[in-house]
């Protein structure tokens, strides 16, 4: 079955990433750092020229909301495989996973997977549900990205839309067979919320560097992070998702350097907030490393 082969491909790519994590982390850091130097040089951006109010909105509002929705998503994934993860454990796994994703370890997938295994899921069920979750998000991101392309590159938009709809139908069908229509509806609502927040984060991050990008055009940039999350080769797609954003910017008349820098600011905000919350969890004992059983 084609959809099962996609799940297997996702698992294989993550396994390759896990085996070569240190080398891939070095490559990712070089890509990200080099891209930052290039983007700042192209735009002549300084700390004094940054707009701090939209940055605060991202840090204090959008990122915490995104973390909360992602934690709810993990709880839903547990229900699909007939187990249960508490709200606290979902939040801990989400936060620690996001921070771990940029380290030379298997990252967020490992942390989320370990949480599912501890809840009672089998290894096969855990791999399947994480892969389907990524595919569903990727498909919706493709639909989002097609919207700003329709008036500019209609042929590309229709191809992207068709492919995304096919993957979306397949992933929704898989979840429906496993868990029913109620869980499917909840997963759809959560993903729409997460991708909408991602879009608003990009709008705000462009404002930080003095660029105004309409919400409709910002829909295109949700693809960068989502594609690298699914492919999962470089840690957190570091440098790659920013590069994808820079390339996509050419399709809608946005400066590639501005798109790279906005994507980088978005990432750094997420990592910074996640890091602070993770440290608080470790300090208070909310997070205590333990092996999966």
Coordinates of C-alpha atoms in Angstrom, one line a residue:
X1 CA 0.0 0.0 0.0
X2 CA 1.4 3.4 -1.0
X3 CA 0.5 5.1 2.3
X4 CA 2.3 2.3 4.3
X5 CA 5.4 2.8 2.1
X6 CA 5.4 6.5 3.0
X7 CA 5.3 5.6 6.7
X8 CA 8.2 3.2 6.2
X9 CA 10.2 5.9 4.3
X10 CA 9.7 8.3 7.2
X11 CA 10.9 5.8 9.7
X12 CA 13.9 4.9 7.5
X13 CA 14.9 8.6 7.2
X14 CA 14.7 9.1 11.0
X15 CA 16.8 6.0 11.5
X16 CA 19.5 7.3 9.2
X17 CA 19.4 10.6 11.1
X18 CA 19.8 8.9 14.4
X19 CA 22.8 6.9 13.2
X20 CA 24.6 10.0 11.9
X21 CA 23.4 12.5 14.4
X22 CA 26.7 14.2 15.3
X23 CA 27.9 14.7 11.8
X24 CA 24.5 16.0 10.7
X25 CA 24.3 18.3 13.6
X26 CA 27.7 19.9 12.6
X27 CA 26.4 20.3 9.0
X28 CA 23.1 21.8 10.2
X29 CA 24.9 24.4 12.5
X30 CA 27.2 25.4 9.6
X31 CA 24.2 25.8 7.3
X32 CA 22.3 27.8 9.8
X33 CA 25.2 30.0 10.9
X34 CA 26.3 30.7 7.4
X35 CA 22.8 31.6 6.3
X36 CA 22.4 34.0 9.2
X37 CA 25.7 35.8 8.3
X38 CA 24.5 36.0 4.7
X39 CA 21.0 37.2 5.5
X40 CA 22.2 39.9 8.0
X41 CA 24.8 41.1 5.5
X42 CA 22.2 41.3 2.7
X43 CA 19.7 43.3 4.8
X44 CA 22.2 45.3 6.9
X45 CA 20.2 44.5 10.0
X46 CA 21.4 45.6 13.5
X47 CA 20.0 45.0 16.9
X48 CA 19.0 48.7 17.0
X49 CA 16.9 48.3 13.9
X50 CA 14.8 45.4 15.2
X51 CA 11.2 45.9 16.2
X52 CA 10.8 44.5 19.7
X53 CA 7.0 44.5 20.1
X54 CA 6.2 41.8 17.5
X55 CA 9.2 39.8 18.9
X56 CA 7.6 39.9 22.4
X57 CA 4.2 38.8 20.9
X58 CA 5.9 35.8 19.4
X59 CA 7.8 34.9 22.6
X60 CA 5.0 35.5 25.1
X61 CA 1.9 34.5 23.1
X62 CA 2.5 32.6 19.9
X63 CA 5.2 30.1 21.1
X64 CA 3.5 29.2 24.4
X65 CA 0.2 28.6 22.5
X66 CA 2.0 26.5 19.9
X67 CA 3.5 24.4 22.7
X68 CA 0.2 23.9 24.3
X69 CA -1.5 22.8 21.1
X70 CA 1.4 20.4 20.3
X71 CA 1.0 18.8 23.8
X72 CA -2.7 18.3 23.1
X73 CA -1.7 16.7 19.8
X74 CA 0.5 14.2 21.6
X75 CA -2.3 13.2 23.9
X76 CA -4.5 12.6 20.8
X77 CA -1.8 10.4 19.3
X78 CA -1.9 8.3 22.4
X79 CA -5.6 7.8 22.0
X80 CA -5.1 6.6 18.4
X81 CA -3.0 3.7 19.7
X82 CA -5.4 3.0 22.6
X83 CA -3.3 4.4 25.4
X84 CA -3.3 7.6 27.5
X85 CA -0.8 10.3 28.2
X86 CA -1.5 12.8 30.9
X87 CA -1.6 16.5 30.2
X88 CA 1.6 17.0 32.3
X89 CA 3.5 14.2 30.5
X90 CA 2.4 15.5 27.1
X91 CA 3.6 19.0 27.9
X92 CA 7.0 17.7 29.3
X93 CA 7.5 15.4 26.2
X94 CA 6.7 18.3 23.8
X95 CA 9.0 20.8 25.4
X96 CA 11.9 18.5 26.0
X97 CA 11.5 17.0 22.6
X98 CA 11.7 20.4 20.9
X99 CA 14.9 21.3 22.7
X100 CA 16.4 17.8 22.1
X101 CA 15.8 18.1 18.4
X102 CA 18.7 20.4 17.9
X103 CA 21.1 18.2 19.9
X104 CA 23.2 15.3 18.6
X105 CA 20.6 12.7 19.7
X106 CA 17.5 11.4 17.9
X107 CA 15.6 14.4 19.1
X108 CA 11.9 15.1 19.3
X109 CA 10.8 11.9 17.7
X110 CA 12.7 9.9 20.3
X111 CA 11.1 11.8 23.2
X112 CA 7.6 11.7 21.8
X113 CA 8.1 8.0 20.9
X114 CA 9.4 7.2 24.4
X115 CA 6.3 8.9 25.9
X116 CA 4.0 6.8 23.7
X117 CA 5.9 3.6 24.6
X118 CA 5.7 4.4 28.3
X119 CA 2.0 4.9 27.9
X120 CA 1.7 1.3 26.6
X121 CA 1.9 1.7 22.8
X122 CA 3.8 -1.0 20.8
X123 CA 6.9 0.0 18.9
X124 CA 5.1 -0.6 15.6
X125 CA 2.1 1.5 16.6
X126 CA 4.3 4.3 17.8
X127 CA 6.3 4.5 14.5
X128 CA 3.0 4.4 12.5
X129 CA 1.2 7.1 14.5
X130 CA 4.2 9.5 14.5
X131 CA 4.7 9.1 10.8
X132 CA 1.0 9.6 10.0
X133 CA 0.9 12.7 12.3
X134 CA 3.8 14.2 10.3
X135 CA 2.1 13.3 7.0
X136 CA -1.1 14.9 8.0
X137 CA 0.6 18.1 9.0
X138 CA 2.7 18.1 5.8
X139 CA -0.5 17.7 3.7
X140 CA -2.2 20.6 5.4
X141 CA 0.9 22.8 5.1
X142 CA 0.8 22.0 1.4
X143 CA -2.8 23.3 1.2
X144 CA -1.8 26.4 3.1
X145 CA 1.2 27.0 0.8
X146 CA -1.0 26.6 -2.4
X147 CA -3.2 29.6 -1.5
X148 CA -0.6 32.4 -2.1
X149 CA 0.7 30.5 -5.2
X150 CA -2.7 30.4 -7.0
X151 CA -2.6 33.9 -8.5
X152 CA 1.1 33.7 -9.2
X153 CA 2.0 30.1 -10.2
X154 CA -1.4 28.4 -10.7
X155 CA 0.1 25.2 -12.3
X156 CA 2.4 24.8 -9.3
X157 CA -0.4 25.6 -6.9
X158 CA -2.7 23.0 -8.4
X159 CA -0.1 20.3 -8.4
X160 CA 0.8 21.1 -4.8
X161 CA -2.9 21.2 -3.8
X162 CA -3.6 17.8 -5.5
X163 CA -0.7 16.0 -3.9
X164 CA -1.5 17.5 -0.5
X165 CA -5.2 16.5 -0.7
X166 CA -4.2 12.9 -1.6
X167 CA -1.8 12.6 1.3
X168 CA -4.3 14.3 3.6
X169 CA -7.1 11.9 2.6
X170 CA -4.8 8.9 3.1
X171 CA -3.7 10.1 6.6
X172 CA -7.2 11.0 7.7
X173 CA -8.4 7.6 6.5
X174 CA -5.7 5.8 8.5
X175 CA -6.6 7.7 11.6
X176 CA -10.4 7.1 11.1
X177 CA -9.9 3.4 10.8
X178 CA -7.8 3.4 14.0
X179 CA -9.7 5.8 16.2
X180 CA -12.9 7.1 14.6
X181 CA -14.3 10.4 13.3
X182 CA -14.1 12.3 16.6
X183 CA -10.3 11.9 16.9
X184 CA -9.9 12.8 13.2
X185 CA -11.9 16.0 13.7
X186 CA -9.8 16.9 16.8
X187 CA -6.5 16.2 15.0
X188 CA -7.7 18.4 12.0
X189 CA -8.7 21.2 14.3
X190 CA -5.4 21.1 16.2
X191 CA -3.3 21.1 13.0
X192 CA -5.2 24.0 11.6
X193 CA -4.6 25.9 14.8
X194 CA -0.9 25.0 14.9
X195 CA -0.4 26.0 11.2
X196 CA -2.4 29.2 11.7
X197 CA -0.1 30.1 14.7
X198 CA 3.0 29.3 12.5
X199 CA 1.7 31.7 9.9
X200 CA 1.2 34.5 12.4
X201 CA 4.6 33.8 13.9
X202 CA 6.1 34.4 10.4
X203 CA 4.1 37.6 9.9
X204 CA 5.4 38.8 13.3
X205 CA 9.0 37.7 12.6
X206 CA 9.0 39.6 9.3
X207 CA 7.8 42.7 11.2
X208 CA 10.7 42.3 13.6
X209 CA 13.1 43.0 10.8
X210 CA 10.9 45.7 9.3
X211 CA 9.3 43.7 6.5
X212 CA 5.6 43.6 6.0
X213 CA 4.3 40.3 4.6
X214 CA 0.5 39.8 4.3
X215 CA -1.0 36.8 6.1
X216 CA -2.0 35.2 2.8
X217 CA 1.6 35.3 1.6
X218 CA 3.0 34.1 4.9
X219 CA 1.0 30.9 4.5
X220 CA 3.7 29.8 2.1
X221 CA 6.4 29.7 4.7
X222 CA 4.7 27.0 6.9
X223 CA 6.0 24.5 4.4
X224 CA 9.7 24.9 5.3
X225 CA 9.6 23.7 8.8
X226 CA 6.9 21.1 8.1
X227 CA 8.9 19.5 5.3
X228 CA 12.0 19.2 7.4
X229 CA 10.0 17.8 10.3
X230 CA 8.7 15.0 8.1
X231 CA 12.0 14.3 6.3
X232 CA 13.8 14.5 9.6
X233 CA 17.4 14.1 8.4
X234 CA 19.1 17.2 9.8
X235 CA 18.4 18.0 13.4
X236 CA 15.2 20.0 13.5
X237 CA 15.8 20.9 9.9
X238 CA 18.3 23.5 11.1
X239 CA 19.4 25.7 8.2
X240 CA 17.3 23.6 5.8
X241 CA 13.9 25.0 6.7
X242 CA 15.3 28.5 6.6
X243 CA 16.9 27.8 3.2
X244 CA 13.5 26.5 1.9
X245 CA 11.8 29.6 3.1
X246 CA 14.4 31.7 1.3
X247 CA 13.8 29.8 -1.9
X248 CA 10.0 30.0 -1.6
X249 CA 10.2 33.7 -1.1
X250 CA 11.2 34.2 -4.7
X251 CA 7.8 32.9 -5.7
X252 CA 5.9 35.7 -4.0
X253 CA 8.3 38.6 -4.4
X254 CA 9.8 38.6 -0.9
X255 CA 13.6 39.0 -0.4
X256 CA 15.1 35.6 0.2
X257 CA 17.4 37.1 2.9
X258 CA 14.4 38.5 4.7
X259 CA 12.6 35.1 4.6
X260 CA 15.7 33.3 5.9
X261 CA 16.2 35.7 8.7
X262 CA 12.5 35.7 9.6
X263 CA 12.5 31.9 9.7
X264 CA 15.7 31.9 11.8
X265 CA 14.1 34.4 14.3
X266 CA 11.1 32.2 14.5
X267 CA 13.2 29.2 15.3
X268 CA 15.3 31.0 17.9
X269 CA 12.2 32.3 19.6
X270 CA 10.8 28.8 19.8
X271 CA 14.0 27.3 21.0
X272 CA 14.5 30.1 23.6
X273 CA 11.1 29.7 25.1
X274 CA 11.3 25.9 25.0
X275 CA 14.7 26.0 26.6
X276 CA 13.5 28.2 29.5
X277 CA 10.5 26.0 30.1
X278 CA 12.7 22.9 29.9
X279 CA 15.1 24.3 32.4
X280 CA 12.2 25.1 34.7
X281 CA 10.9 21.6 34.4
X282 CA 14.3 20.1 35.2
X283 CA 14.8 22.4 38.2
X284 CA 11.4 21.6 39.6
X285 CA 11.6 17.9 39.0
X286 CA 8.7 17.9 36.5
X287 CA 11.1 16.2 34.0
X288 CA 13.1 13.2 35.2
X289 CA 14.8 11.2 32.5
X290 CA 13.7 7.6 32.5
X291 CA 14.1 4.7 30.1
X292 CA 11.1 3.7 27.9
X293 CA 9.5 0.4 28.9

